[in-house]
PDB file of C-alpha atoms in Angstrom:
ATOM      1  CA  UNK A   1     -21.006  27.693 -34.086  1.00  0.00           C
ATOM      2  CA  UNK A   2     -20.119  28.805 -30.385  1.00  0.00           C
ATOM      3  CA  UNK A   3     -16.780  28.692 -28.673  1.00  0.00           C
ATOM      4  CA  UNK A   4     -16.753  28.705 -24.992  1.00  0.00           C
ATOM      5  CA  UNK A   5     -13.956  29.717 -23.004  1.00  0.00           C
ATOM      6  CA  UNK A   6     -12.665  26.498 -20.713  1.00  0.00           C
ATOM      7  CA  UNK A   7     -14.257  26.151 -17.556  1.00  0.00           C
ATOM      8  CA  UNK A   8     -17.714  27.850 -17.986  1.00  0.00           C
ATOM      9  CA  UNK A   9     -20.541  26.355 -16.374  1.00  0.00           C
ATOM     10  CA  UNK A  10     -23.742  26.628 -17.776  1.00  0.00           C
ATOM     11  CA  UNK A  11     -27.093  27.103 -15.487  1.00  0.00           C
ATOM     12  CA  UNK A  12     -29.753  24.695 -16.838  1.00  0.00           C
ATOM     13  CA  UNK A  13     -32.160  25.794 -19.433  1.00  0.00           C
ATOM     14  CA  UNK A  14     -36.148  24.748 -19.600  1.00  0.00           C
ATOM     15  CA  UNK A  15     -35.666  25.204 -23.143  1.00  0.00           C
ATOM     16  CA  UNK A  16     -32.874  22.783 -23.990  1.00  0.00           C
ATOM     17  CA  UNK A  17     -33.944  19.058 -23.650  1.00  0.00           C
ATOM     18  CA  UNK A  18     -30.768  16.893 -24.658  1.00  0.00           C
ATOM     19  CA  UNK A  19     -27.076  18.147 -24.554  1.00  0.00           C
ATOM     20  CA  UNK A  20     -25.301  15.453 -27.514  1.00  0.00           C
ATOM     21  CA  UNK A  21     -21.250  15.402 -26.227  1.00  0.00           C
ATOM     22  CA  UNK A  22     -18.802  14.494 -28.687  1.00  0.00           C
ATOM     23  CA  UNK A  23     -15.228  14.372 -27.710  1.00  0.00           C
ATOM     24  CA  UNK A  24     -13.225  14.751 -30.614  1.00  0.00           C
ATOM     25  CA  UNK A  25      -9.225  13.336 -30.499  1.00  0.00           C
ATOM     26  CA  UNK A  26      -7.888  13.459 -34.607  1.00  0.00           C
ATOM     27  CA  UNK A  27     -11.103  12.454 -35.991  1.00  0.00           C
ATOM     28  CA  UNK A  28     -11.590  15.206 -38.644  1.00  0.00           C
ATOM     29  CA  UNK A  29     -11.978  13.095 -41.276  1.00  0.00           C
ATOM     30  CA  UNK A  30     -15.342  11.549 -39.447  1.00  0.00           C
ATOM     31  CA  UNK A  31     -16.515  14.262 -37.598  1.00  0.00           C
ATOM     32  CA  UNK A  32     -18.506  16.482 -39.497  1.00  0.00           C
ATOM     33  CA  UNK A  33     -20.626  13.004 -40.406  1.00  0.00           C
ATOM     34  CA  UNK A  34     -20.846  12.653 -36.232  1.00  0.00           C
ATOM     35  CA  UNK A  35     -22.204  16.113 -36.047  1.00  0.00           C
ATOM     36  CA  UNK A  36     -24.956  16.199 -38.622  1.00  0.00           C
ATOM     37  CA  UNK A  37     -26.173  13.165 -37.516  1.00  0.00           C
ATOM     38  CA  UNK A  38     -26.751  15.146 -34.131  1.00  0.00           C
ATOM     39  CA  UNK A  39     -27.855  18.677 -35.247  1.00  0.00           C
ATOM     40  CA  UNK A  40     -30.350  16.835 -37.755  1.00  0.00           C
ATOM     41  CA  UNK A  41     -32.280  15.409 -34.881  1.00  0.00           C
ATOM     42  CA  UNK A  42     -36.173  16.046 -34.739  1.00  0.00           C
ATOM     43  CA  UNK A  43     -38.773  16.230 -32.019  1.00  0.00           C
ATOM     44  CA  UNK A  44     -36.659  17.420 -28.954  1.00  0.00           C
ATOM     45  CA  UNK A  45     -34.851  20.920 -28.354  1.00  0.00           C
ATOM     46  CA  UNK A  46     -30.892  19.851 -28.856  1.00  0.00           C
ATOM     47  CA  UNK A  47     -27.997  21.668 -28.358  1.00  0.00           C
ATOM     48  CA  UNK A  48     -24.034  19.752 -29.717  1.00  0.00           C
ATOM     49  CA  UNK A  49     -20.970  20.222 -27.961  1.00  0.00           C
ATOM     50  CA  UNK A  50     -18.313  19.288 -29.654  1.00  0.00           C
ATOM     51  CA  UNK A  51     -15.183  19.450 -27.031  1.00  0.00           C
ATOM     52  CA  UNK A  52     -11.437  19.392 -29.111  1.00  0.00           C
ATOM     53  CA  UNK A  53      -9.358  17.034 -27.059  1.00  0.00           C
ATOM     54  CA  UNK A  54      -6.183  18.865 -28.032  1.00  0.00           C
ATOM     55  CA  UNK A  55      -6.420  17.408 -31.573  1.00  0.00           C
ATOM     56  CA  UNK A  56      -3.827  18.165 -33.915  1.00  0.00           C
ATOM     57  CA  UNK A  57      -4.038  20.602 -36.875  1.00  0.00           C
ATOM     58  CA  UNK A  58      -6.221  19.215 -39.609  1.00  0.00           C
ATOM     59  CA  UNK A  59      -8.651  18.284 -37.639  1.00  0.00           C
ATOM     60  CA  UNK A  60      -8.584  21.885 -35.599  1.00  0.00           C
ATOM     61  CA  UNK A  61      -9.456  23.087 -39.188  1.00  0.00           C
ATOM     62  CA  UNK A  62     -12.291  20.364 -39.432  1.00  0.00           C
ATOM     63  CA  UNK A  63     -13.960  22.181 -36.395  1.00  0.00           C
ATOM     64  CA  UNK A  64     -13.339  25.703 -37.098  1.00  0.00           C
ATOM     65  CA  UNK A  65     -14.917  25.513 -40.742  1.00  0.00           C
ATOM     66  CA  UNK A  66     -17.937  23.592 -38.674  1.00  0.00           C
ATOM     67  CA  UNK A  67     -21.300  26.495 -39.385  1.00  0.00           C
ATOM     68  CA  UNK A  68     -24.607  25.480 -37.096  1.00  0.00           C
ATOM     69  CA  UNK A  69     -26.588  27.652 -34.606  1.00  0.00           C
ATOM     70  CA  UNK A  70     -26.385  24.517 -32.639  1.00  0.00           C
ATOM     71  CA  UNK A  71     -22.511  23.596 -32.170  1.00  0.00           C
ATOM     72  CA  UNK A  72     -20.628  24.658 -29.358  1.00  0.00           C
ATOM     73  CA  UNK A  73     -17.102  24.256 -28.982  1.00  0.00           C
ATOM     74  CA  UNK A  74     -14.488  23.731 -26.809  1.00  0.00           C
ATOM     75  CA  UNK A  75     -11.190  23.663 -26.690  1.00  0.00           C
ATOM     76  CA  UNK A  76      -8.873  21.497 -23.780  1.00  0.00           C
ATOM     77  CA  UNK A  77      -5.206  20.181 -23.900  1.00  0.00           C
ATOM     78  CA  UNK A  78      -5.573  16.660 -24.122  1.00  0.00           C
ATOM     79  CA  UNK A  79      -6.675  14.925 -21.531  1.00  0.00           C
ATOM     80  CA  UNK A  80      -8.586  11.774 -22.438  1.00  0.00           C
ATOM     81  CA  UNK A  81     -12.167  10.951 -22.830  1.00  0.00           C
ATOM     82  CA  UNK A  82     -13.422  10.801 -19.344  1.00  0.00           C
ATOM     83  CA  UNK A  83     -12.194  15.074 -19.406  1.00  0.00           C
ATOM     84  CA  UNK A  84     -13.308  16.129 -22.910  1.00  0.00           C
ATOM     85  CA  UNK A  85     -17.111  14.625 -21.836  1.00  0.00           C
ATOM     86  CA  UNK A  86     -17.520  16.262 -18.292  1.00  0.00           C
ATOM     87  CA  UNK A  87     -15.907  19.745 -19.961  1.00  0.00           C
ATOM     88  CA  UNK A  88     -18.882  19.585 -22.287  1.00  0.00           C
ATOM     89  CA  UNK A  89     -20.989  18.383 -19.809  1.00  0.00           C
ATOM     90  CA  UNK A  90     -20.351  20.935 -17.633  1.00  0.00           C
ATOM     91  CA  UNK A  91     -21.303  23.596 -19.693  1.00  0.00           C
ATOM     92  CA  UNK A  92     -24.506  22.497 -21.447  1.00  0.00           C
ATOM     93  CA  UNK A  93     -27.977  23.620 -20.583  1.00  0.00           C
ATOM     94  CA  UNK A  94     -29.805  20.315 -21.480  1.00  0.00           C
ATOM     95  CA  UNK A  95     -32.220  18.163 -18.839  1.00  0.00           C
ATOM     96  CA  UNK A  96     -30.374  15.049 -20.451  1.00  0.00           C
ATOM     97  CA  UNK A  97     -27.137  14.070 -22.217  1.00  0.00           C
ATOM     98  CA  UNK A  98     -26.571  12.068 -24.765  1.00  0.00           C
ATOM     99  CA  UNK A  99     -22.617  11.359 -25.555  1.00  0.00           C
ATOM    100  CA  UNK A 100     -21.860  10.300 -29.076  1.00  0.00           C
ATOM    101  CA  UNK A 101     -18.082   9.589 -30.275  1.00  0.00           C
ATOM    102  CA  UNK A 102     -16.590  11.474 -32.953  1.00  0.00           C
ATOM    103  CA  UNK A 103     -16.575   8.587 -34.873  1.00  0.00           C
ATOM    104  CA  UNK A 104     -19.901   7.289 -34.811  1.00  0.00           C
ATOM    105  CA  UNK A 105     -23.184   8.491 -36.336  1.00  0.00           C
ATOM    106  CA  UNK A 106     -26.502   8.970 -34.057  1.00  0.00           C
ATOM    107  CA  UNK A 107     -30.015   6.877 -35.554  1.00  0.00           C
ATOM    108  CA  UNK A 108     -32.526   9.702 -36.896  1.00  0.00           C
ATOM    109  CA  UNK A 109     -35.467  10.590 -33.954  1.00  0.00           C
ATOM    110  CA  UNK A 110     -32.950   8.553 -30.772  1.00  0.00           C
ATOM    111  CA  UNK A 111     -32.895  12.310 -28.799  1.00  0.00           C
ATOM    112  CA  UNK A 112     -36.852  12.764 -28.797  1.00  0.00           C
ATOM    113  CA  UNK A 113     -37.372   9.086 -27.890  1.00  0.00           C
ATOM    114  CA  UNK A 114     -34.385   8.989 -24.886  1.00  0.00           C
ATOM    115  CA  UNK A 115     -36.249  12.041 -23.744  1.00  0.00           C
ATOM    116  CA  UNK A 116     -39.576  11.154 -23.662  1.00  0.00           C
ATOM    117  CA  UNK A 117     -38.859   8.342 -21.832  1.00  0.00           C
ATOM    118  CA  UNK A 118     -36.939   9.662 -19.219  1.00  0.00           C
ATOM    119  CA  UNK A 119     -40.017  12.525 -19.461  1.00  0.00           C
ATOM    120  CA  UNK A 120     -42.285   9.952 -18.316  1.00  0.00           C
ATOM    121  CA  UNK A 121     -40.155   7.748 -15.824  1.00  0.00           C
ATOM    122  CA  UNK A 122     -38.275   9.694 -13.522  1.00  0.00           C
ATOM    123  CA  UNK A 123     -37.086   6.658 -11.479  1.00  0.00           C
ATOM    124  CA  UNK A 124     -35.242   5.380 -14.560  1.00  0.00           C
ATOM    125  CA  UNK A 125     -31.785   7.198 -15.487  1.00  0.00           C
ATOM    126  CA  UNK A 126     -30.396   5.571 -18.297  1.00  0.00           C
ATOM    127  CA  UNK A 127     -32.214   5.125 -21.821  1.00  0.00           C
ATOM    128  CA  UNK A 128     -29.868   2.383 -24.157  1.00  0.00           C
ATOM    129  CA  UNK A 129     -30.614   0.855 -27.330  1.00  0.00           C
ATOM    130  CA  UNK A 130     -29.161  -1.499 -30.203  1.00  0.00           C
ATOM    131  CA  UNK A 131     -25.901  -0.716 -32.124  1.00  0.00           C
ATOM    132  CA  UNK A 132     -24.983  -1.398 -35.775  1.00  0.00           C
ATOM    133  CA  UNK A 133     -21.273  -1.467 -37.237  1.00  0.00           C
ATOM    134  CA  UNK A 134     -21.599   0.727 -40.253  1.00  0.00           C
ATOM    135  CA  UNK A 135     -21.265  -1.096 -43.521  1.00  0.00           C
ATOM    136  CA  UNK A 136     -22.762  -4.443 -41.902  1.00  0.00           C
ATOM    137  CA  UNK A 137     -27.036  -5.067 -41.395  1.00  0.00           C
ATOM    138  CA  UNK A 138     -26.690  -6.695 -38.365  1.00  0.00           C
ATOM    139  CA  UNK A 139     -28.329  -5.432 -35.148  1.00  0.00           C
ATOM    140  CA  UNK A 140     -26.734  -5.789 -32.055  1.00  0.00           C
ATOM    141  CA  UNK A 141     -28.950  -5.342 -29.058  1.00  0.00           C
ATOM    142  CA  UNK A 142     -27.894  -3.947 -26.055  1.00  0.00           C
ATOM    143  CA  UNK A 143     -26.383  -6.313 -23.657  1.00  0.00           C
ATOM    144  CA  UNK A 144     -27.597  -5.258 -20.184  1.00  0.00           C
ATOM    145  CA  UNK A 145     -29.816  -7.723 -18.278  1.00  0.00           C
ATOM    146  CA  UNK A 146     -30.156  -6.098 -15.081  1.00  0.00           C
ATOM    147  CA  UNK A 147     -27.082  -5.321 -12.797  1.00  0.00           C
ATOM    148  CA  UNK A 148     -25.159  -8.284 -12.391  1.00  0.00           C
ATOM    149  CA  UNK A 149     -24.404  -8.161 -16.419  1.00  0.00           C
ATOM    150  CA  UNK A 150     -22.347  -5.221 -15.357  1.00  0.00           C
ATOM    151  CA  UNK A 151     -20.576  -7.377 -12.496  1.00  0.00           C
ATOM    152  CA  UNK A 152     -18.336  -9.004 -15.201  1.00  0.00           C
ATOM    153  CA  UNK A 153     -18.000  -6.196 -17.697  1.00  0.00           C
ATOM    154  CA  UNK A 154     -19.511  -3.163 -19.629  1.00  0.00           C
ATOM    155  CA  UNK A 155     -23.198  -3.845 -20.996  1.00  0.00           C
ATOM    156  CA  UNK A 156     -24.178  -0.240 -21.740  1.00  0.00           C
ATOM    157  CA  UNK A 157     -22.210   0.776 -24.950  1.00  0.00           C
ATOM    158  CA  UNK A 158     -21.013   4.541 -24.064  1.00  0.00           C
ATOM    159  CA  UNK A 159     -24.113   6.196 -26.528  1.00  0.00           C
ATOM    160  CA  UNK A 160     -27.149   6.088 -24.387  1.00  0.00           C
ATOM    161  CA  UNK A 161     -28.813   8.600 -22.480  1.00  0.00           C
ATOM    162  CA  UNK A 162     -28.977   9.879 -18.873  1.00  0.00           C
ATOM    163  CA  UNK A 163     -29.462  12.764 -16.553  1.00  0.00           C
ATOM    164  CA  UNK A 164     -27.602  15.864 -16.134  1.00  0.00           C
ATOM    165  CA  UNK A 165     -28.088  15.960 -12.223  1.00  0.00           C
ATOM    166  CA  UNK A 166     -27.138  12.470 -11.478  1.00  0.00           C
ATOM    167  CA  UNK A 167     -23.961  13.142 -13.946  1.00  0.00           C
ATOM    168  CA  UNK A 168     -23.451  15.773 -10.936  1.00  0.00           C
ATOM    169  CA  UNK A 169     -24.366  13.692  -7.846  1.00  0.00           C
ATOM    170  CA  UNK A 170     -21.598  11.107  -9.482  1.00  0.00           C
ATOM    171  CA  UNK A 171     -19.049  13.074 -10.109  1.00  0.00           C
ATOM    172  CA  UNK A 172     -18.708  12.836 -13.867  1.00  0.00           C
ATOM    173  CA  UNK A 173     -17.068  10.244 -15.282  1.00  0.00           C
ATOM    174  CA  UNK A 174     -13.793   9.122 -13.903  1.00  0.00           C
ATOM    175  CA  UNK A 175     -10.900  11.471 -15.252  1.00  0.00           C
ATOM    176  CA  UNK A 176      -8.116   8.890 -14.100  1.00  0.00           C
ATOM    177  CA  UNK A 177      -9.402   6.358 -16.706  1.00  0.00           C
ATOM    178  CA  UNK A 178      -8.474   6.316 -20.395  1.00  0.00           C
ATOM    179  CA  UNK A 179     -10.634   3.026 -20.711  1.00  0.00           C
ATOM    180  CA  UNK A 180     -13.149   1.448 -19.275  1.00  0.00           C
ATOM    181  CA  UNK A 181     -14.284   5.155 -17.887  1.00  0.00           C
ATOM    182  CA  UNK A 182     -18.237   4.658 -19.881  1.00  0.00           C
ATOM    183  CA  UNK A 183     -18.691   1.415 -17.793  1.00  0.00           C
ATOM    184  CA  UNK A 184     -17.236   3.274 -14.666  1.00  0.00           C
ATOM    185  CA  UNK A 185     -20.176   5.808 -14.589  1.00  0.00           C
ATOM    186  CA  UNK A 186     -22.677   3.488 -15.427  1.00  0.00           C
ATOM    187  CA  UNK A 187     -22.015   1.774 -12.738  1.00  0.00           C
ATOM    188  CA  UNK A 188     -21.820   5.193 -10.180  1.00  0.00           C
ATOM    189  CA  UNK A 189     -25.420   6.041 -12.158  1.00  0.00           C
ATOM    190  CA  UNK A 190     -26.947   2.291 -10.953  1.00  0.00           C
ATOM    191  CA  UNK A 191     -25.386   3.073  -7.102  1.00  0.00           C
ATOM    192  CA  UNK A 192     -27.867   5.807  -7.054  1.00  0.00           C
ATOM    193  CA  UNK A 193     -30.780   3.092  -7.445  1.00  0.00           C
ATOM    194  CA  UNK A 194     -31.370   3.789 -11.118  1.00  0.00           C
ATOM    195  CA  UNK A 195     -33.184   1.927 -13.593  1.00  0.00           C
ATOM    196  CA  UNK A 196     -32.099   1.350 -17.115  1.00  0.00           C
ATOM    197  CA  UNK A 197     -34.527   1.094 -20.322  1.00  0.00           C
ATOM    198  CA  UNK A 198     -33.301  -0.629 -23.044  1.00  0.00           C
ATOM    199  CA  UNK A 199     -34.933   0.059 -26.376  1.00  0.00           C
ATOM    200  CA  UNK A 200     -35.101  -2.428 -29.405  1.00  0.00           C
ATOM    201  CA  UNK A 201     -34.355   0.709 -31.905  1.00  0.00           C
ATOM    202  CA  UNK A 202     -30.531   1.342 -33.218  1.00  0.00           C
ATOM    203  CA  UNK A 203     -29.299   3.854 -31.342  1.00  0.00           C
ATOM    204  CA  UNK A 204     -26.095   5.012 -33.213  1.00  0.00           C
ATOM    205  CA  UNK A 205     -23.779   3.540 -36.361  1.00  0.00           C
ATOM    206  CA  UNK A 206     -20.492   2.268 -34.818  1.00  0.00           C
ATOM    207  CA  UNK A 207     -17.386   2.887 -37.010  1.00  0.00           C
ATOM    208  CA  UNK A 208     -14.924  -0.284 -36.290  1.00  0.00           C
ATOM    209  CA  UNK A 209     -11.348   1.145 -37.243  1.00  0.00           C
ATOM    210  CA  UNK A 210      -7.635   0.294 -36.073  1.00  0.00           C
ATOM    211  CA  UNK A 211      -7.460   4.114 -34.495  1.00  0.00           C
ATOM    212  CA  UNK A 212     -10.089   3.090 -31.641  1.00  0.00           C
ATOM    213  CA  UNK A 213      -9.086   2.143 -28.797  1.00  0.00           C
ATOM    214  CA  UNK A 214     -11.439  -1.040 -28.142  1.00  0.00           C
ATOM    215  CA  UNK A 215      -9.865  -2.296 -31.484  1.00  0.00           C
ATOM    216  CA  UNK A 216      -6.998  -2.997 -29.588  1.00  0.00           C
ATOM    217  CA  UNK A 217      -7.325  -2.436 -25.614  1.00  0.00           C
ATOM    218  CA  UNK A 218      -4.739  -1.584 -23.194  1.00  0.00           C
ATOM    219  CA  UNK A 219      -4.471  -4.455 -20.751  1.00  0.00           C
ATOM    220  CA  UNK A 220      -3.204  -2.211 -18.560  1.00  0.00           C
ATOM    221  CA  UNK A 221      -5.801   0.210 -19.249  1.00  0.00           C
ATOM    222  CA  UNK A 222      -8.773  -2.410 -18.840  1.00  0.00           C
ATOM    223  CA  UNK A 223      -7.205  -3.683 -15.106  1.00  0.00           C
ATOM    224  CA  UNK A 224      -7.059   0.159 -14.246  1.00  0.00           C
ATOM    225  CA  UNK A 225     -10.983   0.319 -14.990  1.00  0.00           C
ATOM    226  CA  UNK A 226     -11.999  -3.250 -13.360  1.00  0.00           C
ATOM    227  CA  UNK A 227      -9.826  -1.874  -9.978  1.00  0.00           C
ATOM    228  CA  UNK A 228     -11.459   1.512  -9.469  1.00  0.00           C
ATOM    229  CA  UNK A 229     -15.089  -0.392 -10.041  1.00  0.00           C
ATOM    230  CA  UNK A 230     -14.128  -2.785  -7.525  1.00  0.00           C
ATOM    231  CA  UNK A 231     -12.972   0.022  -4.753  1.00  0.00           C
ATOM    232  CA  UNK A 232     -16.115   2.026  -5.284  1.00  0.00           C
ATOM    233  CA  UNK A 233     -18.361  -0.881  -5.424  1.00  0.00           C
ATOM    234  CA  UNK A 234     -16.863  -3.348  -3.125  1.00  0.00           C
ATOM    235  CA  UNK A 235     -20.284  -4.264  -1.316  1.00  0.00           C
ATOM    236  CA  UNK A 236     -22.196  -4.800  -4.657  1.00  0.00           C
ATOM    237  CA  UNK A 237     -18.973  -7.148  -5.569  1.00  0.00           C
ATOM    238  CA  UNK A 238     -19.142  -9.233  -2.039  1.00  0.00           C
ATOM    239  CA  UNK A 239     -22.630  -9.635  -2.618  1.00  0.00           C
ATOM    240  CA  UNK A 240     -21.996 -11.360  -5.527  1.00  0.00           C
ATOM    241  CA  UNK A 241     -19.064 -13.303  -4.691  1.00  0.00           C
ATOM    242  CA  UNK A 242     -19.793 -16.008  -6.656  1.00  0.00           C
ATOM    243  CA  UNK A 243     -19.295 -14.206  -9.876  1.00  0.00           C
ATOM    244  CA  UNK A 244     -16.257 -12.685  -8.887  1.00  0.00           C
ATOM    245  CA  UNK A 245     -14.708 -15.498  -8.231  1.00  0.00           C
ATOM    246  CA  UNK A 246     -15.877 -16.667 -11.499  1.00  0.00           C
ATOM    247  CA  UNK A 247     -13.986 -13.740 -12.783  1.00  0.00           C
ATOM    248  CA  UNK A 248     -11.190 -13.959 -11.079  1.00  0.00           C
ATOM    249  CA  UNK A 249     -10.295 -17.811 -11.757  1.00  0.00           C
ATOM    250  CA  UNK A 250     -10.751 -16.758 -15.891  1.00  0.00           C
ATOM    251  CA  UNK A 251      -8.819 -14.109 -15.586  1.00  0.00           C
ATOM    252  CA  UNK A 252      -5.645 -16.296 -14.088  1.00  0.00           C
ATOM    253  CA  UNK A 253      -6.256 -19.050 -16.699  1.00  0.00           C
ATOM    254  CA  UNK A 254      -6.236 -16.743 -19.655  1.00  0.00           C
ATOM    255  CA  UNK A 255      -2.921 -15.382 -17.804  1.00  0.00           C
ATOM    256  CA  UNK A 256      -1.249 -18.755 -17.665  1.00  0.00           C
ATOM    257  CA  UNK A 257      -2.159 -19.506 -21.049  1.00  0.00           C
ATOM    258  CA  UNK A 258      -0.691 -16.347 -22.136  1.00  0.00           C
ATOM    259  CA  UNK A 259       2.680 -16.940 -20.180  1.00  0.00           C
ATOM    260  CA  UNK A 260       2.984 -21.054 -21.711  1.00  0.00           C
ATOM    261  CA  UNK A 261       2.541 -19.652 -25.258  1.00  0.00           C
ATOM    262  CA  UNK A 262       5.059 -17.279 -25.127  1.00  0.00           C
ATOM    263  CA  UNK A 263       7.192 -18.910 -22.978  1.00  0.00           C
ATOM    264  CA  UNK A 264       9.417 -20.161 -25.833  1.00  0.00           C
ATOM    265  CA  UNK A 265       9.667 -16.359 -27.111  1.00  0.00           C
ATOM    266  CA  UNK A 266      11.038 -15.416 -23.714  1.00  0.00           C
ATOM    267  CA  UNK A 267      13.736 -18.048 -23.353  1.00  0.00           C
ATOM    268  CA  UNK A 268      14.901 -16.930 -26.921  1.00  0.00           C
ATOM    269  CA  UNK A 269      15.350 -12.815 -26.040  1.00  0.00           C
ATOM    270  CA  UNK A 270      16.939 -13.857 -22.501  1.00  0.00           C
ATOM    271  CA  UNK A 271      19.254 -16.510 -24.811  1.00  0.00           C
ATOM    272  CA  UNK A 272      20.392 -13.286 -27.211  1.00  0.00           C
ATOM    273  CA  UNK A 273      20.830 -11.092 -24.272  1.00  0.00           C
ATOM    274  CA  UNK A 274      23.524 -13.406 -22.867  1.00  0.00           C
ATOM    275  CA  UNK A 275      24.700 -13.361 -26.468  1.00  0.00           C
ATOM    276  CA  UNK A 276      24.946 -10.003 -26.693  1.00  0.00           C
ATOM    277  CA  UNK A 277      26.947  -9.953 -23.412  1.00  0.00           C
ATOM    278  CA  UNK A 278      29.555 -12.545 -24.362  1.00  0.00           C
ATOM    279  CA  UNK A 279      30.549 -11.255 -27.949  1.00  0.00           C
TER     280      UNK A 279
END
């Protein structure tokens, strides 16, 4: 294992075909699964960052007792997910990337076949496939059908592959977002003109716990995603004005249903604040 001092920027090597990212936040107790399931990969040169998002203690230990010639590490106050992946990002060496949550386990063989794909088909520049919540034999195929399934929401869960250079011509991935940031740079990706394969094989094991947060998103969070996608793709949106519309007029009947059922809970806190005032 490899620590990197903050801020280094790697030059690209020939040698090194997929950089795997994996943000880590207070996941020692499922890391070190995370990792082997990346350094164990066959068929394609791979290098694993593994970028400490100012995790606590225990887990600090988790990635300091962490011993393979192909772990790097780095080490960043924390700053969200959007930061921990372009700080790993920017200082691998791979042609491709490949992020994988600390959390979640990558499918045997999914690095050489992202590769060779993108190998042979330069005009595409994202490589998805299925998903599987661990413990459960269901598949669950990836849910993009060309770019007006991103209109609405994210179709590309965040494991799937693309190119280091377009990751640059982008930007990275949104640093202002703490959700919603995956589905952000997809969508900067498909603004270059990308396509996007999507392979029948499982990709990656997803880990469904209370500590994740899609378990239990930040409305906030989500409205701060759908508003930056709508600034930086506001032609691609009046193109298809139709949906957003669609959108919008869901969106403000969820709302109102939301305000009538808890419309009875108001009127009783703004009955025991005048309570409270009088006694």
């Amino acid at each position: 294992m490899t620590r990197i001092p903050d801020g280094t920027a790697a030059a690209h090597d020939r040698s090194v075909d997929v950089s795997i990212i994996v943000p880590c936040y207070n996941r020692g107790d499922t890391l070190r699964e995370a990792v082997e399931s990346a350094v164990t990969q066959r068929g394609a040169s791979v290098e694993v960052f593994v970028v400490d998002d100012g995790s606590g203690r225990r887990t600090r230990a988790v990635i300091d007792s962490i011993s393979h010639e192909r772990v790097r590490v780095l080490r960043q106050a924390n700053a969200g997910p959007s930061a921990a992946r372009n700080a790993g990002i920017r200082s691998a060496r791979g042609r491709y990337v490949l992020p994988l949550d600390a959390d979640d386990t990558l499918s045997a063989g999914i690095a050489k076949l992202g590769a060779e794909v993108l190998d042979a088909q330069p005009n595409v520049g994202i490589v998805a496939g299925a998903t599987r919540v661990m413990g459960k034999p269901e598949v669950i195929p990836c849910a993009f059908d060309g770019m007006q399934s991103m209109l609405p929401k994210n179709s590309i869960l965040n494991t799937a592959m693309f190119r280091r250079e377009d990751w640059e011509t982008v930007g990275g991935y949104p640093e202002s977002l703490r959700m919603g940031e995956d589905w952000a740079f997809w969508m900067r990706v498909l603004s270059l003109g990308r396509e996007v394969v999507v392979r029948p094989e499982v990709f990656f094991d997803y880990r469904s716990s209370p500590q994740q947060a899609t378990h239990s998103p930040n409305p906030v969070r989500v409205v701060e995603a759908q508003n930056l996608i709508l600034r930086e793709h506001t032609e691609l949106y009046r193109q298809n004005f139709d949906l957003l519309v669609d959108q919008l007029t869901t969106t403000r009947s969820a709302l109102a249903a939301y305000r009538r059922a808890y419309r009875g809970t108001d009127r009783a806190k703004a009955a025991i604040k005048t309570l409270l005032r009088l006694s």
